[in-house]
Tab-separated table of C-alpha atoms and ligand atoms in Angstrom:
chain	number	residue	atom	x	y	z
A	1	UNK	CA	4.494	90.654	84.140
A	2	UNK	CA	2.419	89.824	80.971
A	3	UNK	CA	-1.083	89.464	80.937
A	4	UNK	CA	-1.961	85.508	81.289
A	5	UNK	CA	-3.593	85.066	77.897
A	6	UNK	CA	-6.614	82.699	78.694
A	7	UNK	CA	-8.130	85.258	81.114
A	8	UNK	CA	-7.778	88.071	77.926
A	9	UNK	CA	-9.532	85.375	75.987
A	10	UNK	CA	-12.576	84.239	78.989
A	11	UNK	CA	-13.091	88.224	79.406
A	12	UNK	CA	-13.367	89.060	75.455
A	13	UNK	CA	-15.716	86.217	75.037
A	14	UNK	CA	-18.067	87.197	78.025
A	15	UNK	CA	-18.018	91.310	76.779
A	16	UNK	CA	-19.127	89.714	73.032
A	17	UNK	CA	-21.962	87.245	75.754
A	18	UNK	CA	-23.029	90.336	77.454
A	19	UNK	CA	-23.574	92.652	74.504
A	20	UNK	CA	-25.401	89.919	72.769
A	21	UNK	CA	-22.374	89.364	70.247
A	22	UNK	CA	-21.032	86.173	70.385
A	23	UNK	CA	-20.970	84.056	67.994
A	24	UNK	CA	-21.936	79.980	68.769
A	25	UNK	CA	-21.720	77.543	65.543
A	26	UNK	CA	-24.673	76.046	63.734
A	27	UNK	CA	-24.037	72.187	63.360
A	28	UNK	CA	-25.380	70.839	59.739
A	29	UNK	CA	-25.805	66.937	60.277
A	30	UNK	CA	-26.975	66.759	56.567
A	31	UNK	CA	-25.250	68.090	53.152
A	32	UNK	CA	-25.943	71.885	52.241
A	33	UNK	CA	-29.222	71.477	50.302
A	34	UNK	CA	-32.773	73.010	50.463
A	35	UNK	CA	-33.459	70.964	53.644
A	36	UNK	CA	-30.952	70.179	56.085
A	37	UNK	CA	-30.563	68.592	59.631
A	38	UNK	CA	-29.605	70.501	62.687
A	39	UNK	CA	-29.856	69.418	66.451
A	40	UNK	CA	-31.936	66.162	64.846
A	41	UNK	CA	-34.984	68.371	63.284
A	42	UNK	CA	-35.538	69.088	59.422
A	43	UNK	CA	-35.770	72.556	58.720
A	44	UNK	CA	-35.702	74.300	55.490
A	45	UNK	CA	-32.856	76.134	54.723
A	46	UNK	CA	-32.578	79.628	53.864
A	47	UNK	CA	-28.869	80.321	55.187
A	48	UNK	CA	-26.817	79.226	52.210
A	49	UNK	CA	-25.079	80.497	49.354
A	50	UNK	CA	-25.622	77.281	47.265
A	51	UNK	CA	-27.728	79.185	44.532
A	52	UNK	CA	-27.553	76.543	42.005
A	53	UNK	CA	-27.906	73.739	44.670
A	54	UNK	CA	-24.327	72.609	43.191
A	55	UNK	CA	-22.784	71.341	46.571
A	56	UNK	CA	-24.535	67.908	46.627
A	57	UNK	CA	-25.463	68.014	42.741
A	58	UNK	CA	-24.716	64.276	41.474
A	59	UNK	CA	-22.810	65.824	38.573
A	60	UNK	CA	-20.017	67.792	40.523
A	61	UNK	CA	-19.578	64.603	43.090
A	62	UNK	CA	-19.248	62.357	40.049
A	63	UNK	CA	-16.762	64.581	39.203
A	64	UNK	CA	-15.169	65.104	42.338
A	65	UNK	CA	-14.944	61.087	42.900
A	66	UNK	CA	-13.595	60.640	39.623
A	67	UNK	CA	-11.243	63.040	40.210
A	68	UNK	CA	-10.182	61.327	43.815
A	69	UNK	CA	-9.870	57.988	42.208
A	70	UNK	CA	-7.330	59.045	38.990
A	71	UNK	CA	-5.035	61.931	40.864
A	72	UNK	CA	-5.384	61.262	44.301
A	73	UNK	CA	-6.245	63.382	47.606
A	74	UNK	CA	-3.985	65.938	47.765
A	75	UNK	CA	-1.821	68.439	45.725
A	76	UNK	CA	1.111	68.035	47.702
A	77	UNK	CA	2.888	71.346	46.991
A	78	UNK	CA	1.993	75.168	45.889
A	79	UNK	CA	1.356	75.853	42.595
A	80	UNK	CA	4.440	77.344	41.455
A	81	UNK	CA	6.948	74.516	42.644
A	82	UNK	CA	4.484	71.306	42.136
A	83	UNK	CA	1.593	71.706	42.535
A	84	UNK	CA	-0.047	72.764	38.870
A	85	UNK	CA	-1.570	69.834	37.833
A	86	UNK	CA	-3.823	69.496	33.921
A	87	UNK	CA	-6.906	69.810	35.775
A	88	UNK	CA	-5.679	73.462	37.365
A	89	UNK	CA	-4.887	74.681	33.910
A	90	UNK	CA	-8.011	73.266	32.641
A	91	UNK	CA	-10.464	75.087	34.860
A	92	UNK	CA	-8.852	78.340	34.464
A	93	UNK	CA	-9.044	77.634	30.288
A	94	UNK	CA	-12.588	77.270	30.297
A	95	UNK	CA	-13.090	79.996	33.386
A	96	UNK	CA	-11.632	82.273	30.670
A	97	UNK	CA	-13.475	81.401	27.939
A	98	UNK	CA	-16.655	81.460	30.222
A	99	UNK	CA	-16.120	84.761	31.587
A	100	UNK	CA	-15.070	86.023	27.923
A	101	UNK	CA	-11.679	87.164	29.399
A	102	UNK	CA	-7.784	86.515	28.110
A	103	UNK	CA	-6.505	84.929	31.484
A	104	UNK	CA	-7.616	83.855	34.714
A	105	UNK	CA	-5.814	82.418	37.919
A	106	UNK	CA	-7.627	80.398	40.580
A	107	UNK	CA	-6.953	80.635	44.310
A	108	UNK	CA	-7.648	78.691	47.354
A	109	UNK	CA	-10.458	80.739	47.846
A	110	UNK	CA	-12.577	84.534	47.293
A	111	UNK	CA	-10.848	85.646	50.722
A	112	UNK	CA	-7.301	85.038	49.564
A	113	UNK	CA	-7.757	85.923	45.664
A	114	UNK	CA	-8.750	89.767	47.131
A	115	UNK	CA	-5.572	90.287	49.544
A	116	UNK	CA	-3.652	88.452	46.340
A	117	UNK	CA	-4.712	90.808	43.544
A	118	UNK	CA	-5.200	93.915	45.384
A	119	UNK	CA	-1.811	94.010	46.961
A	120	UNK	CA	0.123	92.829	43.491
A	121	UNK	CA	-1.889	95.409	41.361
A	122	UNK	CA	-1.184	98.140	43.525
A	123	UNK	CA	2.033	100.038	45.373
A	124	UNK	CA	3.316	102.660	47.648
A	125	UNK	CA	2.124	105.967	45.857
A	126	UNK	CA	-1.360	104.460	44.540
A	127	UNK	CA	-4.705	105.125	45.855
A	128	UNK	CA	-7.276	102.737	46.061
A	129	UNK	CA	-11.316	103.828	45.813
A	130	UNK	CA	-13.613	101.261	47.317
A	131	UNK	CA	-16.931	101.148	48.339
A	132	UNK	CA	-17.691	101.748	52.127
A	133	UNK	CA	-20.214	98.242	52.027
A	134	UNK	CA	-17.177	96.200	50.424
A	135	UNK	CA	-16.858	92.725	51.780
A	136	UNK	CA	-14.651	92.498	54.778
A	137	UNK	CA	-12.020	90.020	52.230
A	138	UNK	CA	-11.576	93.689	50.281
A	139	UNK	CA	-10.852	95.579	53.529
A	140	UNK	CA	-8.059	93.601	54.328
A	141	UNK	CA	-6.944	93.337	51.227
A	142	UNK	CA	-6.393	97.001	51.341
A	143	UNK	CA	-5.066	97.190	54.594
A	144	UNK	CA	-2.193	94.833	53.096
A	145	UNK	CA	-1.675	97.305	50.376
A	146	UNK	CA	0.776	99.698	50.727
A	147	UNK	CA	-1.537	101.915	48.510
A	148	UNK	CA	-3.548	104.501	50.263
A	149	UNK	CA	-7.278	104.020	50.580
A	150	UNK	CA	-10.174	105.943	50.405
A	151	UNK	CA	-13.728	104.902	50.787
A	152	UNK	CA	-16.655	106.714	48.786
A	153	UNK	CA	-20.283	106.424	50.306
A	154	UNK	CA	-22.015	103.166	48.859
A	155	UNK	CA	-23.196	103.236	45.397
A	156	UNK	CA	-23.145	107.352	45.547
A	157	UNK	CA	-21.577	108.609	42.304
A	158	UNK	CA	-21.270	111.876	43.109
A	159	UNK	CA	-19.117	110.741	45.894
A	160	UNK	CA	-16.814	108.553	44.095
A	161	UNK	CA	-16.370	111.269	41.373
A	162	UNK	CA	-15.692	113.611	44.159
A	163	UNK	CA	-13.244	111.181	46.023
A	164	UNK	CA	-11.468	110.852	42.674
A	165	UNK	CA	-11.085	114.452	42.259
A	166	UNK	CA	-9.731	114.781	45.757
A	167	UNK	CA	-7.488	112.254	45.705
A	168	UNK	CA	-5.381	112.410	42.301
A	169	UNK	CA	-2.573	110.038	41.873
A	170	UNK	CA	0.442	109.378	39.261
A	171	UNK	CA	0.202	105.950	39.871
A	172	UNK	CA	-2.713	103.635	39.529
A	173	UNK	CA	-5.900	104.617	40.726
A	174	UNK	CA	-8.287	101.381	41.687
A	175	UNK	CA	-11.967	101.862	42.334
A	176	UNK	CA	-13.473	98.356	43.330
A	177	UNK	CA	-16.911	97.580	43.932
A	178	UNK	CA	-18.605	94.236	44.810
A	179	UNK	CA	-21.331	93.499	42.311
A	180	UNK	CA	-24.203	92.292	44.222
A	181	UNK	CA	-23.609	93.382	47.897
A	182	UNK	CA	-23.800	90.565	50.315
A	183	UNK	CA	-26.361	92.289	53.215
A	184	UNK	CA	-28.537	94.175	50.904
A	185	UNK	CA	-28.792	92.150	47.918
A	186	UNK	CA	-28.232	95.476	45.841
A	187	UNK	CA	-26.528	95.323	42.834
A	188	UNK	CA	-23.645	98.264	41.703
A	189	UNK	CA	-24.213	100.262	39.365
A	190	UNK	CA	-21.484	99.109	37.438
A	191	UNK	CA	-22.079	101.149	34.257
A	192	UNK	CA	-21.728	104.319	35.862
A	193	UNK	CA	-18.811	103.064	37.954
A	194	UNK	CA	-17.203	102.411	34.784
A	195	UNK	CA	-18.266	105.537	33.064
A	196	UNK	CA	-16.880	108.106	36.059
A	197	UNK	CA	-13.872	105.424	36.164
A	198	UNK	CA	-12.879	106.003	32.436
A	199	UNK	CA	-13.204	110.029	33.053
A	200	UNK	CA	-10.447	109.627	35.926
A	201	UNK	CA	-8.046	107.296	33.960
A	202	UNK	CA	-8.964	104.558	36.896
A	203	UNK	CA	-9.111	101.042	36.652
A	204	UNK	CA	-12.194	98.894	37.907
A	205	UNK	CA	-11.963	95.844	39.989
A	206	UNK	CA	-15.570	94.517	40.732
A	207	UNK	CA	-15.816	90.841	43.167
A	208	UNK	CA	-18.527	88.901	41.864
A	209	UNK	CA	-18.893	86.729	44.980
A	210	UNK	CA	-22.497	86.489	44.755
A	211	UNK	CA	-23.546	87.433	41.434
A	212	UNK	CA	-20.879	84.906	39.136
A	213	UNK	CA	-23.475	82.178	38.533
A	214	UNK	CA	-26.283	84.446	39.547
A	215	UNK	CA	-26.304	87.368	37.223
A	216	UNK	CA	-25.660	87.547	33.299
A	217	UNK	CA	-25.985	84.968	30.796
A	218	UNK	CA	-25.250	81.429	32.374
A	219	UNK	CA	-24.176	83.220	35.421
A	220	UNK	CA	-21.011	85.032	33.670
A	221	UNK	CA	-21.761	87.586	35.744
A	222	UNK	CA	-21.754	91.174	36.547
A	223	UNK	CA	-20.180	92.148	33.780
A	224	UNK	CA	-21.402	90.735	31.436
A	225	UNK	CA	-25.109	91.269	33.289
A	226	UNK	CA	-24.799	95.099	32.302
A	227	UNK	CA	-23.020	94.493	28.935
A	228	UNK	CA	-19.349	95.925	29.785
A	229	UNK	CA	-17.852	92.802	28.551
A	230	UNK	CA	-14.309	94.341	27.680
A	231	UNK	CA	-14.184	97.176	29.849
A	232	UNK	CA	-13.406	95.958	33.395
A	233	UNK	CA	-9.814	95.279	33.858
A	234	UNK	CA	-10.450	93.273	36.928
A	235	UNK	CA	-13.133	89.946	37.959
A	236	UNK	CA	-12.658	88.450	41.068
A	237	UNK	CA	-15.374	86.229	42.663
A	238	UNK	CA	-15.367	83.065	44.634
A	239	UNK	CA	-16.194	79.498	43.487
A	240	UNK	CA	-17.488	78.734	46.894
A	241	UNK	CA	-21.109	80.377	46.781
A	242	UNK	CA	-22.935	79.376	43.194
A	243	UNK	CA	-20.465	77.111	42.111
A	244	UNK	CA	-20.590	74.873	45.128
A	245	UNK	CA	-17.441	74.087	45.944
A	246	UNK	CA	-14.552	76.083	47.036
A	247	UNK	CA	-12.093	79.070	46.117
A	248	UNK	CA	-11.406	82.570	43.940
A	249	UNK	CA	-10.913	83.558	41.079
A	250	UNK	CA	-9.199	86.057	39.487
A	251	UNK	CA	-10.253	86.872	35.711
A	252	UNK	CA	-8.715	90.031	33.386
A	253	UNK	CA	-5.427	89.906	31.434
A	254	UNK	CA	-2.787	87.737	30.399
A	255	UNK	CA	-0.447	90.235	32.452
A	256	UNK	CA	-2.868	89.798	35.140
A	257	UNK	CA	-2.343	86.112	35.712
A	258	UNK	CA	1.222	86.402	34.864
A	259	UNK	CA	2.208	89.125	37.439
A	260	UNK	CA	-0.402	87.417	40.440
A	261	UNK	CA	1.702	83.993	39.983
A	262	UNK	CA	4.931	86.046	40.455
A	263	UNK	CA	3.985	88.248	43.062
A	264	UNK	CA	0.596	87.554	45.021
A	265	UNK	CA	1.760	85.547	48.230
A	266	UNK	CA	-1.457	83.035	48.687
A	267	UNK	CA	-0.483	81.884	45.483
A	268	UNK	CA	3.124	81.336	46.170
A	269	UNK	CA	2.986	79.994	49.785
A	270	UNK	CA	0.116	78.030	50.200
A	271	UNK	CA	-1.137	74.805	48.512
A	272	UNK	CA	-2.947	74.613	45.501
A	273	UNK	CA	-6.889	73.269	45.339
A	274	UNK	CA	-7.149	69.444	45.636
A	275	UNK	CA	-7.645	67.765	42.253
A	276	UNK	CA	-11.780	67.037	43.219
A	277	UNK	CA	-12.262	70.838	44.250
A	278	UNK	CA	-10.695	71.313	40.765
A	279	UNK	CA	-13.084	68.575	38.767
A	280	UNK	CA	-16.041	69.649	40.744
A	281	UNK	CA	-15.474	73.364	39.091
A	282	UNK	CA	-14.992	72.008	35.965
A	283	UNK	CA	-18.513	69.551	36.152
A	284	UNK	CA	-20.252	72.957	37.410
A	285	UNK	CA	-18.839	75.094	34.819
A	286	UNK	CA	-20.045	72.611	32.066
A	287	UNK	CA	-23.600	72.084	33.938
A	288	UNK	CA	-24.186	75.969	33.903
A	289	UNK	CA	-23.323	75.942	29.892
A	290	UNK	CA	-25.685	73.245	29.368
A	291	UNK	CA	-28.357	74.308	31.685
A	292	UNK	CA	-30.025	77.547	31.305
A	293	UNK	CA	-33.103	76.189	33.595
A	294	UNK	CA	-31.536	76.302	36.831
A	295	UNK	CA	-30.823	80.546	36.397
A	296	UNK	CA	-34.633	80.257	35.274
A	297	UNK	CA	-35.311	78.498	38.373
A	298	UNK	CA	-33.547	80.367	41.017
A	299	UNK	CA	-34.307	84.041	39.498
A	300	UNK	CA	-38.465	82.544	39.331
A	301	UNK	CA	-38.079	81.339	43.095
A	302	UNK	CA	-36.742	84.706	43.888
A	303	UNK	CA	-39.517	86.850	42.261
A	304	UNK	CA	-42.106	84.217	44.025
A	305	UNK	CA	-40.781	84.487	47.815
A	306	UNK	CA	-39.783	88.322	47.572
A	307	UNK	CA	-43.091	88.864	46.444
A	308	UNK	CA	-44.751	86.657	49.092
A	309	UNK	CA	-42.889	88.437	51.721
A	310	UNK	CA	-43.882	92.278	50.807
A	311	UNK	CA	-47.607	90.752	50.354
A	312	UNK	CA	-46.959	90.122	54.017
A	313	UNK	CA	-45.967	93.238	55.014
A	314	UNK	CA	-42.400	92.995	55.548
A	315	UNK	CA	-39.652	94.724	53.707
A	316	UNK	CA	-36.992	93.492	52.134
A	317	UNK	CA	-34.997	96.811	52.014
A	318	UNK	CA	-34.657	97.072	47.962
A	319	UNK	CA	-32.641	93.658	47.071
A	320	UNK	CA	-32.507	92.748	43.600
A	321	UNK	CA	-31.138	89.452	43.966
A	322	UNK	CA	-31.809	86.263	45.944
A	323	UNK	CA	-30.047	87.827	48.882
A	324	UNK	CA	-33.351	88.565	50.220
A	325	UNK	CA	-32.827	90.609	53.834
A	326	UNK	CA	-36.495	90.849	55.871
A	327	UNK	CA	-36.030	93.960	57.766
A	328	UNK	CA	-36.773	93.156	61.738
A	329	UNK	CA	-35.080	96.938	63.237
A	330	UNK	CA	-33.134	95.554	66.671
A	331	UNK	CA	-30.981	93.203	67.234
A	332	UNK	CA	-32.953	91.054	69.965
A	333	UNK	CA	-35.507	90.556	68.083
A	334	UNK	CA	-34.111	89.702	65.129
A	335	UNK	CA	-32.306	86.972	66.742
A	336	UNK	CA	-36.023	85.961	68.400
A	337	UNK	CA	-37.490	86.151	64.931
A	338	UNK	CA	-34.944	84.065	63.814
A	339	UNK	CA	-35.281	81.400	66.911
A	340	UNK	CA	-38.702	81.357	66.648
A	341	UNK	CA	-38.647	80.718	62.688
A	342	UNK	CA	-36.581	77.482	63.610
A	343	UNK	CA	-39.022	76.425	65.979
A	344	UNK	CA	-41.349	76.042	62.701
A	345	UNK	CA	-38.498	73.907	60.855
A	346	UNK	CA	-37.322	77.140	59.221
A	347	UNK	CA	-33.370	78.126	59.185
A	348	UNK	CA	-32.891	81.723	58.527
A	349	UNK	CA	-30.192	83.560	60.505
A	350	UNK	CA	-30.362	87.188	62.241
A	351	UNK	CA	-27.937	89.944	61.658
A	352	UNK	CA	-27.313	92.741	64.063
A	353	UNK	CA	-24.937	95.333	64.684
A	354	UNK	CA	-22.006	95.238	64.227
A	355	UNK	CA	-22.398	93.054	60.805
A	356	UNK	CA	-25.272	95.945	59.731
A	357	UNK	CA	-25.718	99.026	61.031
A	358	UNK	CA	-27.857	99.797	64.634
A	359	UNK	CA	-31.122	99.768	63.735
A	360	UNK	CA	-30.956	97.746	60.588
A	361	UNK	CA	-31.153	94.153	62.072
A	362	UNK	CA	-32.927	91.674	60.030
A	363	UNK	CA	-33.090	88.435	58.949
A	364	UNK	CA	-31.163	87.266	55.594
A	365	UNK	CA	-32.705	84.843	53.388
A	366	UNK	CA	-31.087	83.300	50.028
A	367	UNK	CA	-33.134	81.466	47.566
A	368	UNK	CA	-31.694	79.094	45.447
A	369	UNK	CA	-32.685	76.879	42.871
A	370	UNK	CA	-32.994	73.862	44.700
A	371	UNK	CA	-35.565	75.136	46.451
A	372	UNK	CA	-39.017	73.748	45.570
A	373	UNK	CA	-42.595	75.469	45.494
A	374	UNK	CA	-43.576	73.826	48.711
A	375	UNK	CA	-40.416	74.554	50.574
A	376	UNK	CA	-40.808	78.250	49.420
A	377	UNK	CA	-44.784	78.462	50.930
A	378	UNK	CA	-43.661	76.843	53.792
A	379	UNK	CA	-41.111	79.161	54.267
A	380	UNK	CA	-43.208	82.140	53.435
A	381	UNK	CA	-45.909	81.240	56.151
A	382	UNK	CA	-43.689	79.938	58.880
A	383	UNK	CA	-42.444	84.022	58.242
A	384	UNK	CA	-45.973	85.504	58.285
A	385	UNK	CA	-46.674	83.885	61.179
A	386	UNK	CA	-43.765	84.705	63.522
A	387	UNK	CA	-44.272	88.624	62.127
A	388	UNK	CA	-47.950	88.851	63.609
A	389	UNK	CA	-46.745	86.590	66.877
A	390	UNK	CA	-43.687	89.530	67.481
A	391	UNK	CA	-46.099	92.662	66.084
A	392	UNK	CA	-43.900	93.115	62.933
A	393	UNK	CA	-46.694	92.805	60.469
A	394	UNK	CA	-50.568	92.857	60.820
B	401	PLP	C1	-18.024	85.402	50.295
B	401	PLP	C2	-17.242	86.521	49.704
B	401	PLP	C3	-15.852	86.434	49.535
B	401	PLP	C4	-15.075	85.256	50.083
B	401	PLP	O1	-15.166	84.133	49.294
B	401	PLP	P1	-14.714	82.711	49.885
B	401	PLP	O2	-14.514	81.880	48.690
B	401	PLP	O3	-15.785	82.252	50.789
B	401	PLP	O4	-13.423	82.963	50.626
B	401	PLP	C5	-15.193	87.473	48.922
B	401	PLP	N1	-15.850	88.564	48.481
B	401	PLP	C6	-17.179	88.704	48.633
B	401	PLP	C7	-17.869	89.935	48.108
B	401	PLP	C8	-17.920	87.691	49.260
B	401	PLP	O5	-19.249	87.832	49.409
């Protein structure tokens, strides 16, 4: 007789209760902006990845209305059959142009555009190289490959060069890298990536996830952040984080885009974006051309509170970026620290093993923009004072 599958599910969720693992959902009663509503108190929020503040900005739902009103709701079919409509074509145009690149294809979202591209770029007979701190979208992606992958300790040169050297292929080889990773806040070394890359005949792939409309001029970037404009084959990133609405893109060749609408299988079997997803991209693209203040503002926020934070004495582990981690060591009580923060209308998650290593748990903060110089103090002492209450700081 099979196993009766509720009691497989009841006893995996109480092993995940018992070894403090399971996850329970955090209800938002208010739009994703500095402050938001949860279980009927204000708190300020430090959980999001709206750097820009783009996911209420009046612009992008102007847009997004607009867009409701003139094409409708829905795109009723996949992109290949029926579902391409002027606005789709338009994004990617000026997503090209923006990220200084021939061709790019949009997806439903950064999750799908990594198992698309990796597993059209590569085959049986490849080898892929990829970072061992890659986001979990990249994992899979390989694991859909029929490529073989190896992963090279993170950000270690010497390790890459030496997986390379190890692991020669005829076909392509594929070294991929995020560009700002999403638990640290580090950012690749990109330029050396690409140098050691170039020596090996490999191509680079980096996912821009959190560092397209965070890093480089307007927010190009990683690439264009550490001047390789031209020489990485492959941007992917998500228009979900910065650019405050939703999906992936995927940003390189002409070939590229060609060979990802005839082969990459998110593309050809699930529905394209909704035409206000598509308008709101297009508002946000335009709002980052026009307004060099709000990088200002969310790279001045980020010097303010990471510096507020080591005046404490806390440590944010070497981030670079407004991914600002506050290093707590266990898992319980980072998850106090993190209770006890919301207790003083602050909303700042915990992270624990398995998500980062044993050891490592901490709190992860992102600053955006939208926050203001209050919100930041507030945040800063509500912090100080729940590190002296649990001994973490004198
Ligand atoms: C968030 C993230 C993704 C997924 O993007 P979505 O648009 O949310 O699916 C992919 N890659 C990296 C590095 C990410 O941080």
């Amino acid at each position: 007789m099979a196993i009766h599958l509720e009691e497989r599910l009841a006893s995996n969720l109480s092993d995940l209760e018992r070894a403090h693992l399971r996850i329970r959902l955090t209800v938002l009663d208010s739009p994703q902006e500095p402050v938001v509503i949860i279980g009927g108190r204000r708190l300020i929020n430090l959980s999001s990845n709206n750097y820009l503040g783009f996911c209420s900005h009046p612009d992008l739902k102007r847009a997004s209305i607009e867009a409701v009103e003139k094409w409708g709701v829905g795109a009723g079919a996949v992109r290949t059959i029926a579902g391409t409509f002027a606005l789709h074509e338009e994004l990617e145009e000026r997503l090209a142009r923006f990220k200084n690149v021939e061709a790019t294809l949009v997806l439903q979202s950064g999750f799908a555009t990594n198992q698309a591209v990796i597993n059209t770029v590569t085959r049986e007979g490849d080898v892929i190289f990829s970072d061992e701190l890659n986001h979990a979208s990249i994992i899979d992606g390989c694991r859909l490959s029929k490529a073989r992958t190896v992963r090279w300790a993170h950000k270690d040169m010497g390790a890459l060069e030496d997986a390379l050297e190890k692991n020669p292929t005829d076909g392509v080889a594929l070294v991929i890298t995020d560009g700002v990773f999403s638990m640290d806040g580090d950012i690749a070394p990109l330029p050396r990536i690409v140098e050691v890359a170039r020596r090996y005949g490999a191509v680079v792939m980096v996912d821009d996830a959190h560092a397209s409309g965070v890093l480089g001029k307007n927010g190009k970037g990683s690439v264009n952040h550490h001047g390789l404009d031209g020489r990485v084959a492959i941007q992917v990133g998500t228009l979900s984080k910065a650019w405050g609405a939703m999906g992936g893109y995927a940003a390189g060749s002409r070939n590229l885009r060609e060979a990802l609408i005839n082969a990459a299988r998110p593309f050809l079997f699930s529905t394209s974006h909704p035409p206000a997803v598509t308008a709101s991209l297009i508002a946000a693209l335009e709002l980052v051309e026009r307004s060099p203040e709000l990088m200002e503002r969310l790279w001045a926020n980020t010097r303010k509170f990471k510096a507020a934070i080591s005046a404490a004495g806390l440590d944010t582990m070497g981030s670079e970026t407004p991914i600002t981690p506050i290093l707590i060591g266990e898992a319980d009580a980072a998850f106090e620290f993190s209770r006890r923060l919301r207790t003083r209308g602050v909303f700042a998650g915990a992270l624990g093993f398995p998500t980062v290593p044993r050891g490592k748990a901490r709190i992860r903060t992102i600053i955006t923009a939208a926050h203001t110089d209050a919100m930041l103090d507030q945040a800063v002492s509500a912090i100080g004072a729940v590190a002296k209450e649990l001994k973490l700081a004198a």
